Coordinates of C-alpha atoms and ligand atoms in Angstrom, one line a residue:
S523 CA -24.3 11.4 -12.4
S524 CA -22.4 8.3 -11.2
T525 CA -23.1 9.1 -7.6
R526 CA -26.7 8.0 -8.0
I527 CA -27.3 4.3 -8.6
L528 CA -30.5 2.2 -8.7
I529 CA -30.2 -1.5 -8.3
K530 CA -33.4 -3.0 -9.7
G531 CA -35.2 -6.3 -9.2
G532 CA -32.7 -8.3 -7.1
T533 CA -33.1 -10.3 -4.0
V534 CA -31.8 -8.0 -1.2
V535 CA -30.2 -10.0 1.6
N536 CA -29.5 -8.9 5.1
A537 CA -28.5 -11.1 8.0
H538 CA -32.0 -11.7 9.3
H539 CA -34.2 -11.1 6.2
Q540 CA -34.3 -11.3 2.5
Q541 CA -36.8 -9.7 0.1
L542 CA -37.3 -8.7 -3.6
A543 CA -36.5 -5.0 -3.6
D544 CA -34.8 -2.2 -5.4
V545 CA -31.9 -0.3 -3.7
Y546 CA -31.3 3.4 -4.3
V547 CA -27.9 4.9 -3.6
E548 CA -27.0 8.6 -3.5
D549 CA -23.6 10.2 -2.6
G550 CA -22.2 7.0 -1.0
I551 CA -25.2 6.2 1.2
I552 CA -28.2 3.8 0.8
V553 CA -31.2 6.0 0.6
A554 CA -34.1 3.6 0.0
V555 CA -34.7 -0.2 0.0
Q556 CA -38.2 -1.1 -1.3
P557 CA -39.9 -2.5 -4.4
N558 CA -40.5 -0.4 -7.5
I559 CA -38.4 2.6 -6.8
K560 CA -38.9 5.3 -9.6
V561 CA -36.0 7.6 -10.5
G562 CA -35.1 10.1 -13.2
D563 CA -32.7 9.3 -16.0
E564 CA -29.6 10.8 -14.5
V565 CA -29.4 7.7 -12.4
T566 CA -27.2 4.7 -13.3
V567 CA -29.5 1.6 -13.3
L568 CA -28.2 -1.9 -12.7
D569 CA -30.4 -4.8 -13.4
A570 CA -30.1 -7.4 -10.6
T571 CA -33.0 -9.7 -11.7
G572 CA -32.2 -13.3 -10.6
K573 CA -29.3 -12.1 -8.6
F574 CA -28.5 -11.4 -4.9
V575 CA -27.9 -7.9 -3.7
M576 CA -25.9 -8.1 -0.5
P577 CA -23.7 -6.0 1.9
G578 CA -20.1 -6.0 0.7
G579 CA -17.9 -8.4 2.5
I580 CA -15.9 -7.2 5.6
D581 CA -12.7 -9.1 6.1
P582 CA -11.8 -8.9 9.8
H583 CA -8.2 -10.2 9.3
T584 CA -5.7 -9.0 6.8
H585 CA -2.0 -8.2 6.7
L586 CA -1.1 -5.7 4.0
A587 CA 2.3 -4.1 3.6
M588 CA 3.4 -5.9 6.8
E589 CA 7.1 -6.5 7.6
F590 CA 7.3 -10.1 8.8
M591 CA 9.9 -12.9 9.1
G592 CA 12.6 -10.9 7.4
T593 CA 10.6 -9.7 4.5
E594 CA 7.4 -7.7 3.6
T595 CA 4.1 -9.0 2.3
I596 CA 3.9 -8.7 -1.4
D597 CA 0.4 -7.1 -1.3
D598 CA 0.3 -3.6 0.0
F599 CA -2.9 -1.5 0.5
F600 CA -3.2 -0.9 -3.2
S601 CA -2.9 -4.4 -4.6
G602 CA -4.6 -6.0 -1.6
Q603 CA -7.6 -3.7 -1.8
A604 CA -7.8 -4.1 -5.6
A605 CA -8.0 -7.9 -5.0
A606 CA -10.6 -7.4 -2.2
L607 CA -12.9 -5.3 -4.4
A608 CA -12.7 -7.7 -7.4
G609 CA -13.8 -10.4 -5.0
G610 CA -16.7 -8.5 -3.4
T611 CA -15.0 -7.3 -0.1
T612 CA -15.6 -3.6 0.5
M613 CA -13.9 -3.2 3.9
H614 CA -11.0 -4.9 5.7
I615 CA -9.5 -4.6 9.1
D616 CA -5.7 -4.8 9.1
F617 CA -3.3 -5.5 11.9
V618 CA -1.0 -2.6 12.9
I619 CA 2.4 -3.9 14.1
P620 CA 4.1 -1.5 16.6
V621 CA 7.4 0.2 15.7
N622 CA 10.0 -1.0 18.3
G623 CA 7.1 -1.8 20.6
N624 CA 5.6 1.7 20.2
L625 CA 1.9 1.6 19.4
V626 CA 1.3 5.2 18.3
A627 CA 4.4 5.1 16.1
G628 CA 3.0 1.9 14.5
F629 CA -0.4 3.5 14.0
E630 CA 1.2 6.5 12.2
A631 CA 3.3 4.2 10.0
Y632 CA 0.1 2.3 9.0
E633 CA -1.7 5.7 8.4
N634 CA 1.0 6.3 5.8
K635 CA 0.8 2.9 4.2
S636 CA -3.0 3.2 3.8
R637 CA -3.2 6.8 2.7
E638 CA -4.1 6.0 -0.9
S639 CA -6.8 3.4 0.0
C640 CA -9.5 2.8 -2.5
M641 CA -11.9 1.1 0.0
D642 CA -12.8 1.6 3.6
Y643 CA -10.6 0.0 6.2
G644 CA -10.0 -0.2 9.9
F645 CA -7.2 -1.3 12.2
H646 CA -6.5 -3.8 15.0
M647 CA -3.3 -3.2 17.0
A648 CA -0.8 -5.9 17.9
I649 CA 0.7 -5.9 21.4
T650 CA 4.2 -7.4 21.5
K651 CA 5.5 -6.2 24.9
W652 CA 4.3 -4.5 28.0
D653 CA 5.2 -1.3 29.9
E654 CA 3.6 1.9 31.0
G655 CA 3.9 3.4 27.5
V656 CA 2.0 0.5 25.9
S657 CA -0.7 0.7 28.5
R658 CA -1.1 4.5 28.0
D659 CA -1.0 4.2 24.2
M660 CA -3.8 1.6 24.2
E661 CA -6.1 4.2 25.8
I662 CA -5.0 6.9 23.4
L663 CA -5.7 4.6 20.4
V664 CA -9.1 3.7 21.7
K665 CA -10.1 7.3 22.7
E666 CA -8.6 9.2 19.8
K667 CA -7.7 6.9 16.9
G668 CA -10.7 4.6 16.4
I669 CA -9.1 1.3 17.4
N670 CA -11.2 -1.1 19.5
S671 CA -9.2 -4.3 19.4
F672 CA -5.8 -5.6 20.4
K673 CA -4.1 -8.8 19.3
F674 CA -1.9 -10.9 21.5
F675 CA 0.4 -13.5 19.9
L676 CA 0.9 -16.5 22.1
A677 CA 3.2 -17.9 19.3
Y678 CA 6.2 -16.6 17.4
K679 CA 8.6 -17.0 20.4
G680 CA 11.5 -14.6 20.3
S681 CA 9.6 -11.9 18.2
L682 CA 5.9 -11.3 18.7
M683 CA 5.1 -13.8 21.5
V684 CA 3.7 -12.6 24.8
T685 CA 3.9 -14.5 28.1
D686 CA 0.9 -15.2 30.3
D687 CA 1.7 -12.3 32.7
L688 CA 1.6 -9.9 29.8
L689 CA -1.5 -11.4 28.4
L690 CA -3.2 -10.9 31.8
E691 CA -2.2 -7.3 32.0
G692 CA -3.4 -6.8 28.4
L693 CA -6.8 -8.5 29.1
K694 CA -7.3 -6.2 32.2
R695 CA -6.4 -3.1 30.2
C696 CA -8.7 -4.1 27.3
K697 CA -11.5 -4.6 29.7
S698 CA -11.1 -1.2 31.3
I699 CA -11.1 0.7 28.0
G700 CA -13.8 -1.4 26.3
A701 CA -11.5 -2.9 23.7
L702 CA -11.7 -6.5 22.4
A703 CA -8.8 -8.7 23.2
M704 CA -7.8 -11.0 20.3
V705 CA -5.4 -13.9 20.5
H706 CA -3.3 -15.9 18.1
A707 CA -3.6 -19.1 20.0
E708 CA -0.7 -21.5 19.7
N709 CA 1.7 -22.4 22.6
G710 CA 4.9 -20.7 21.4
D711 CA 7.2 -22.4 23.8
A712 CA 6.0 -25.8 22.7
V713 CA 6.1 -24.8 19.0
F714 CA 9.7 -23.9 19.5
E715 CA 10.4 -27.3 21.0
G716 CA 8.5 -29.0 18.2
Q717 CA 10.5 -27.2 15.6
K718 CA 13.8 -28.2 17.3
R719 CA 12.6 -31.8 17.3
M720 CA 11.9 -31.7 13.5
I721 CA 15.2 -30.2 12.7
E722 CA 17.0 -32.9 14.8
L723 CA 15.1 -35.5 12.9
G724 CA 16.3 -34.0 9.6
I725 CA 12.8 -32.9 8.6
T726 CA 13.6 -29.4 7.2
G727 CA 10.9 -29.2 4.4
P728 CA 7.5 -27.5 4.6
E729 CA 5.9 -30.7 6.1
G730 CA 8.0 -30.0 9.2
H731 CA 5.9 -26.8 9.7
A732 CA 2.7 -28.8 10.2
L733 CA 4.4 -31.6 12.2
S734 CA 6.1 -29.1 14.6
R735 CA 2.9 -27.3 15.7
P736 CA 0.1 -29.9 15.9
P737 CA -3.5 -29.1 16.8
V738 CA -3.0 -30.0 20.5
L739 CA -0.8 -26.8 20.8
E740 CA -3.6 -24.7 19.3
G741 CA -6.1 -26.3 21.7
E742 CA -3.9 -25.7 24.7
A743 CA -3.4 -22.0 23.9
T744 CA -7.1 -21.5 23.0
A745 CA -8.1 -23.0 26.3
R746 CA -5.6 -21.0 28.3
A747 CA -6.6 -17.7 26.7
I748 CA -10.3 -18.5 27.2
R749 CA -9.7 -19.3 30.9
L750 CA -7.6 -16.2 31.5
A751 CA -10.3 -14.1 29.8
R752 CA -12.9 -15.7 32.1
F753 CA -10.7 -14.9 35.1
V754 CA -10.5 -11.3 34.1
N755 CA -14.2 -11.4 32.9
T756 CA -13.7 -9.8 29.5
P757 CA -14.7 -10.8 26.0
L758 CA -12.2 -12.7 23.8
Y759 CA -11.8 -13.1 20.1
V760 CA -9.8 -16.0 18.8
V761 CA -8.3 -15.3 15.4
H762 CA -7.7 -17.9 12.7
V763 CA -9.3 -20.9 14.4
M764 CA -7.8 -23.8 12.4
S765 CA -8.5 -27.0 14.4
V766 CA -11.2 -29.0 16.0
D767 CA -9.1 -28.8 19.2
A768 CA -9.5 -25.0 19.3
M769 CA -13.1 -25.0 18.1
D770 CA -14.1 -27.5 20.9
E771 CA -12.7 -25.1 23.5
I772 CA -14.7 -22.2 22.1
A773 CA -17.9 -24.3 21.9
K774 CA -17.5 -25.3 25.6
A775 CA -16.9 -21.7 26.7
R776 CA -19.8 -20.3 24.8
K777 CA -22.1 -23.0 26.1
S778 CA -21.2 -21.9 29.6
G779 CA -22.2 -18.3 28.7
Q780 CA -18.7 -16.9 28.2
K781 CA -18.3 -14.2 25.5
V782 CA -15.9 -15.8 23.2
I783 CA -15.8 -15.2 19.4
G784 CA -14.2 -17.7 17.0
E785 CA -12.9 -16.6 13.6
P786 CA -12.1 -19.4 11.1
V787 CA -10.3 -18.3 7.9
V788 CA -11.0 -19.5 4.4
S789 CA -7.8 -21.6 4.1
G790 CA -8.7 -23.5 7.3
L791 CA -12.2 -24.1 6.2
I792 CA -11.4 -25.3 2.7
L793 CA -7.9 -26.7 2.4
D794 CA -6.1 -29.6 4.0
D795 CA -2.5 -30.2 4.8
H796 CA -1.6 -32.7 2.2
W797 CA 0.0 -29.9 0.1
L798 CA 2.7 -29.5 2.7
W799 CA 4.0 -32.9 1.6
D800 CA 4.2 -31.9 -2.1
P801 CA 7.8 -32.7 -3.3
D802 CA 7.8 -29.4 -5.2
F803 CA 9.0 -26.8 -2.6
T804 CA 7.3 -23.9 -4.5
I805 CA 3.9 -25.6 -4.2
A806 CA 4.4 -26.9 -0.6
S807 CA 5.7 -23.6 0.8
K808 CA 2.8 -21.5 -0.4
Y809 CA 0.6 -23.4 2.1
V810 CA 2.7 -22.5 5.1
M811 CA 0.8 -20.4 7.5
S812 CA 0.3 -20.4 11.3
P813 CA -1.5 -22.0 12.9
P814 CA -1.0 -24.6 10.1
I815 CA -3.6 -25.8 7.7
R816 CA -4.8 -29.1 9.3
P817 CA -5.4 -32.7 8.1
V818 CA -8.6 -33.6 6.3
G819 CA -11.6 -33.4 8.6
H820 CA -10.8 -30.2 10.5
G821 CA -12.0 -27.9 7.7
K822 CA -15.4 -29.6 7.4
A823 CA -15.8 -29.6 11.2
L824 CA -15.1 -25.8 11.2
Q825 CA -17.7 -25.4 8.4
D826 CA -20.2 -27.2 10.6
A827 CA -19.4 -25.0 13.6
L828 CA -19.9 -21.9 11.4
S829 CA -23.3 -23.1 10.3
T830 CA -24.5 -23.9 13.8
G831 CA -23.2 -20.6 15.3
I832 CA -20.3 -22.1 17.4
L833 CA -18.0 -19.9 15.2
Q834 CA -19.3 -16.5 14.2
L835 CA -17.5 -15.0 11.2
V836 CA -15.0 -15.7 8.5
G837 CA -11.7 -13.9 7.8
T838 CA -8.8 -14.6 5.5
D839 CA -5.6 -13.8 7.3
H840 CA -4.5 -12.6 3.8
C841 CA -0.7 -12.4 4.2
T842 CA 0.9 -13.0 0.8
F843 CA 4.5 -13.7 -0.2
N844 CA 5.6 -14.6 -3.7
S845 CA 7.6 -17.7 -4.4
T846 CA 11.0 -16.1 -4.2
Q847 CA 10.1 -14.8 -0.7
K848 CA 8.8 -18.3 0.4
A849 CA 12.2 -19.6 -0.9
L850 CA 13.9 -17.9 2.1
G851 CA 13.0 -21.2 3.8
L852 CA 14.2 -23.6 1.2
D853 CA 16.6 -25.3 3.6
D854 CA 14.7 -24.7 6.8
F855 CA 10.8 -24.6 7.1
R856 CA 11.2 -22.2 10.1
K857 CA 12.3 -19.5 7.7
I858 CA 9.4 -19.8 5.2
P859 CA 7.4 -16.5 5.6
N860 CA 4.1 -17.6 7.1
G861 CA 0.9 -16.6 5.2
V862 CA -1.6 -17.4 2.4
N863 CA -3.9 -15.4 0.1
G864 CA -7.7 -15.2 0.4
L865 CA -8.8 -11.6 0.2
E866 CA -10.1 -11.9 -3.4
E867 CA -11.4 -15.4 -2.9
R868 CA -13.2 -15.3 0.4
M869 CA -16.7 -14.2 -0.7
H870 CA -16.7 -16.6 -3.7
L871 CA -15.4 -19.6 -1.9
I872 CA -17.7 -19.3 1.1
W873 CA -20.7 -18.8 -1.2
D874 CA -19.8 -21.9 -3.3
T875 CA -18.8 -24.1 -0.4
M876 CA -21.5 -23.2 2.1
V877 CA -24.5 -21.7 0.3
G878 CA -24.0 -23.6 -3.0
S879 CA -23.8 -26.8 -1.1
G880 CA -27.0 -26.0 0.9
Q881 CA -25.2 -25.9 4.3
I882 CA -26.3 -22.3 5.0
S883 CA -28.8 -19.8 3.7
A884 CA -28.0 -16.5 1.9
T885 CA -28.9 -14.6 5.1
D886 CA -26.4 -16.7 7.1
Y887 CA -23.8 -16.0 4.4
V888 CA -24.3 -12.2 4.9
R889 CA -24.1 -12.7 8.6
I890 CA -20.7 -14.6 8.6
T891 CA -19.1 -12.5 5.8
S892 CA -20.2 -9.0 6.8
T893 CA -22.9 -8.3 9.5
E894 CA -21.4 -10.1 12.4
C895 CA -18.0 -8.5 11.8
A896 CA -19.7 -5.0 11.8
R897 CA -21.4 -5.8 15.1
I898 CA -18.3 -7.2 16.8
F899 CA -16.3 -4.2 15.8
N900 CA -19.1 -1.8 16.6
I901 CA -19.8 -0.2 13.2
Y902 CA -23.2 -1.8 12.6
P903 CA -25.5 -0.7 10.9
R904 CA -23.3 1.8 9.1
K905 CA -21.5 -1.3 7.7
G906 CA -22.8 -4.9 7.3
A907 CA -26.4 -4.0 6.1
I908 CA -28.4 -2.9 3.2
L909 CA -30.6 -0.5 5.0
A910 CA -31.6 3.1 4.4
G911 CA -28.8 5.2 6.0
S912 CA -26.0 2.5 5.7
D913 CA -22.9 3.1 3.7
A914 CA -23.3 2.1 0.0
D915 CA -21.0 -1.0 0.1
I916 CA -22.9 -3.5 -2.0
I917 CA -22.3 -6.5 -4.1
I918 CA -24.4 -8.1 -6.8
L919 CA -23.8 -11.9 -7.0
N920 CA -25.0 -14.1 -9.8
P921 CA -25.6 -17.6 -8.4
N922 CA -25.5 -19.1 -11.9
S923 CA -22.2 -17.6 -13.0
S924 CA -19.0 -19.7 -12.7
Y925 CA -15.3 -18.8 -12.3
E926 CA -11.9 -20.4 -12.1
I927 CA -9.3 -19.1 -9.7
S928 CA -5.7 -18.6 -11.0
S929 CA -2.7 -16.5 -10.2
K930 CA -2.7 -15.5 -13.9
S931 CA -6.0 -13.6 -13.4
H932 CA -6.1 -12.6 -9.8
H933 CA -5.4 -9.1 -8.6
S934 CA -2.9 -9.9 -5.8
R935 CA 0.7 -9.2 -6.6
S936 CA 1.7 -12.7 -5.6
D937 CA 2.9 -15.1 -8.3
T938 CA 1.0 -18.0 -6.6
N939 CA -2.5 -18.7 -5.3
V940 CA -3.3 -21.4 -2.8
Y941 CA -6.7 -22.0 -4.6
E942 CA -5.0 -22.3 -8.1
G943 CA -7.3 -24.1 -10.5
R944 CA -10.3 -24.2 -8.2
R945 CA -13.7 -23.7 -10.0
G946 CA -16.8 -22.5 -8.4
K947 CA -20.3 -21.1 -8.9
G948 CA -21.8 -17.8 -7.7
K949 CA -19.8 -14.9 -9.0
V950 CA -19.6 -11.3 -7.7
E951 CA -20.5 -9.4 -10.9
V952 CA -20.7 -5.9 -9.4
T953 CA -19.0 -4.3 -6.4
I954 CA -20.1 -0.9 -5.2
A955 CA -17.8 0.7 -2.6
G956 CA -18.6 4.0 -0.9
G957 CA -21.3 4.5 -3.6
R958 CA -19.0 4.0 -6.5
I959 CA -19.2 1.1 -9.0
V960 CA -15.6 -0.2 -8.7
W961 CA -16.0 -3.7 -10.2
E962 CA -18.2 -4.4 -13.2
N963 CA -17.7 -6.6 -16.4
E964 CA -14.5 -8.1 -15.0
E965 CA -13.0 -4.6 -14.8
L966 CA -11.7 -2.6 -11.8
K967 CA -12.2 1.1 -11.6
V968 CA -10.7 2.1 -8.3
V969 CA -10.0 5.6 -7.2
P970 CA -6.9 5.8 -4.9
G971 CA -7.7 8.0 -1.9
S972 CA -11.4 7.4 -2.1
G973 CA -11.4 4.8 0.8
K974 CA -12.1 6.0 4.3
Y975 CA -10.5 5.1 7.6
I976 CA -13.4 3.7 9.7
E977 CA -13.1 4.6 13.4
M978 CA -14.4 1.7 15.5
P979 CA -15.8 2.8 18.9
P980 CA -15.2 0.9 22.2
F981 CA -17.7 -1.0 24.3
S982 CA -19.4 -3.2 21.6
Y983 CA -22.4 -5.4 22.5
L984 CA -19.9 -7.9 23.8
F985 CA -19.4 -5.7 26.9
D986 CA -23.1 -5.7 27.8
G987 CA -23.7 -7.1 31.2
I988 CA -20.0 -7.2 32.3
E989 CA -20.3 -4.5 34.9
K990 CA -23.3 -6.3 36.4
S991 CA -21.6 -9.6 36.6
D992 CA -18.6 -8.0 38.2
A993 CA -20.9 -6.3 40.8
N994 CA -22.6 -9.6 41.5
Y995 CA -19.3 -11.4 42.0
L996 CA -18.1 -8.7 44.4
S997 CA -21.3 -8.8 46.4
S998 CA -21.1 -12.6 46.6
L999 CA -17.6 -12.2 48.2
R1000 CA -19.1 -9.8 50.8
A1001 CA -22.0 -12.1 51.7
P1002 CA -22.1 -13.5 55.2
V1003 CA -19.9 -16.5 55.4
K1004 CA -21.7 -19.8 56.1
R1005 CA -20.4 -21.6 59.2
A1006 CA -22.2 -24.8 58.5
R1007 CA -19.7 -27.1 60.2
T1008 CA -19.5 -25.3 63.6
E1009 CA -23.2 -24.4 63.8
A1010 CA -24.7 -27.8 62.7
T1011 CA -24.2 -29.4 66.1
Ligands
LIG958 O1 0.7 -17.3 9.0 C1 0.1 -16.3 9.3 N1 -1.0 -16.4 9.9 N2 0.7 -15.1 9.0 C2 0.2 -13.8 9.4 C3 0.5 -13.5 10.9 C4 -0.5 -14.1 11.8 O2 -0.2 -14.8 12.7 O3 -1.7 -13.8 11.7
LIG959 ZN1 -1.9 -14.9 13.9
LIG960 ZN1 -6.0 -33.1 0.5
LIG961 ZN1 -3.0 -12.9 10.8

């Protein structure tokens, strides 16, 4: 039956080890990983000779069916997940937006949006205001609903932005319930000022987007969030790290031993901002996202930081709008819905750009596209590994096969693609999700409703040692005071 699969003769890659082995799957679970597995003939056999057999990608950062900036993303859970599976991603974590500030109502709305999922998924929760109800709901979501991360927007003044006092409350609350605090790090007040400046100068096109929110504002907010997290003594996850300015702050904090995670996204690693100056609005506007795609140089520096471990994992921030939606900002860049695609392209582009170029190994690739995400969100080794007992989310990648990206052939509903025309090598030929072959021979065979909601438990490894360091700090406060000046003479 199709629930039994043997993958023969491939190079099986995990985050710390690779080996030539077969992988045997039964009823959605990996049963064995070893050379020369023998099975009966009711088993579907896939030949992976000369190919890499790796954990399916986990995208820590997507926005499907999200209402945002006066419209709704063109990809919902159906089209977004189809795109993901065709590109070798077998799990994604999407951001729930509260309903009128109500977290549980937001969660229930996203339960409905995702009911027919064809791949596994989890949720982060956005925090956009603060009161007793929010604080109570955070605990309910952690204890009963499988959410272990909360995102605070330091940008989008007037809608999603939170002020420092709210961020502090949120950090304390996250710490007490073992949840990971995430930040969108741009200084929203300064962005607002920068936007006003551009409009006054008559710069209303997409280039105004980049000019109004330069890297220094991302560096400032990243530094501020990191310092407040250190003050509270709780781990911090910085989403969509787009600039050297932000990355430098993360590097400095990590060097001092602080638990800070940095997530660059594919667009920030690979693209640069020259597109925003394209005279064709349809082209320029598709590159508008926040924080903005940066000038040449930032992307390569972020790639280097990923390869040296300063940054830990790669997301997409997949948040797609078609060209008619982007045209809402035809006369004013502030009204262009923010977001780019990437869910289908991430696994391919990171392989080609970083493994194909020799910057990182295949094991590093697995770590930054899958394993580290599973560890951070506390679902490893169920996810993020090819081990006996892990979920059967597996890709087979042919390093010699090439592709060309185009909106004409992609699975997103968007009529544009920010990687239009890009060619690369190293193609995901087979995707297995939950033990089902869902992508093979360029064909999708998805089953709506077969995807599972993955509950993510609190107190990940990032919380190890926090209690102890708090206790040490408290006892240092109670230590006898030195009276060096009075007693010296
Ligand atoms: O431009 C972006 N990033 N859109 C999605 C919302 C967010 O800030 O992640
Ligand atoms: Zn964001
Ligand atoms: Zn360029
Ligand atoms: Zn996002």
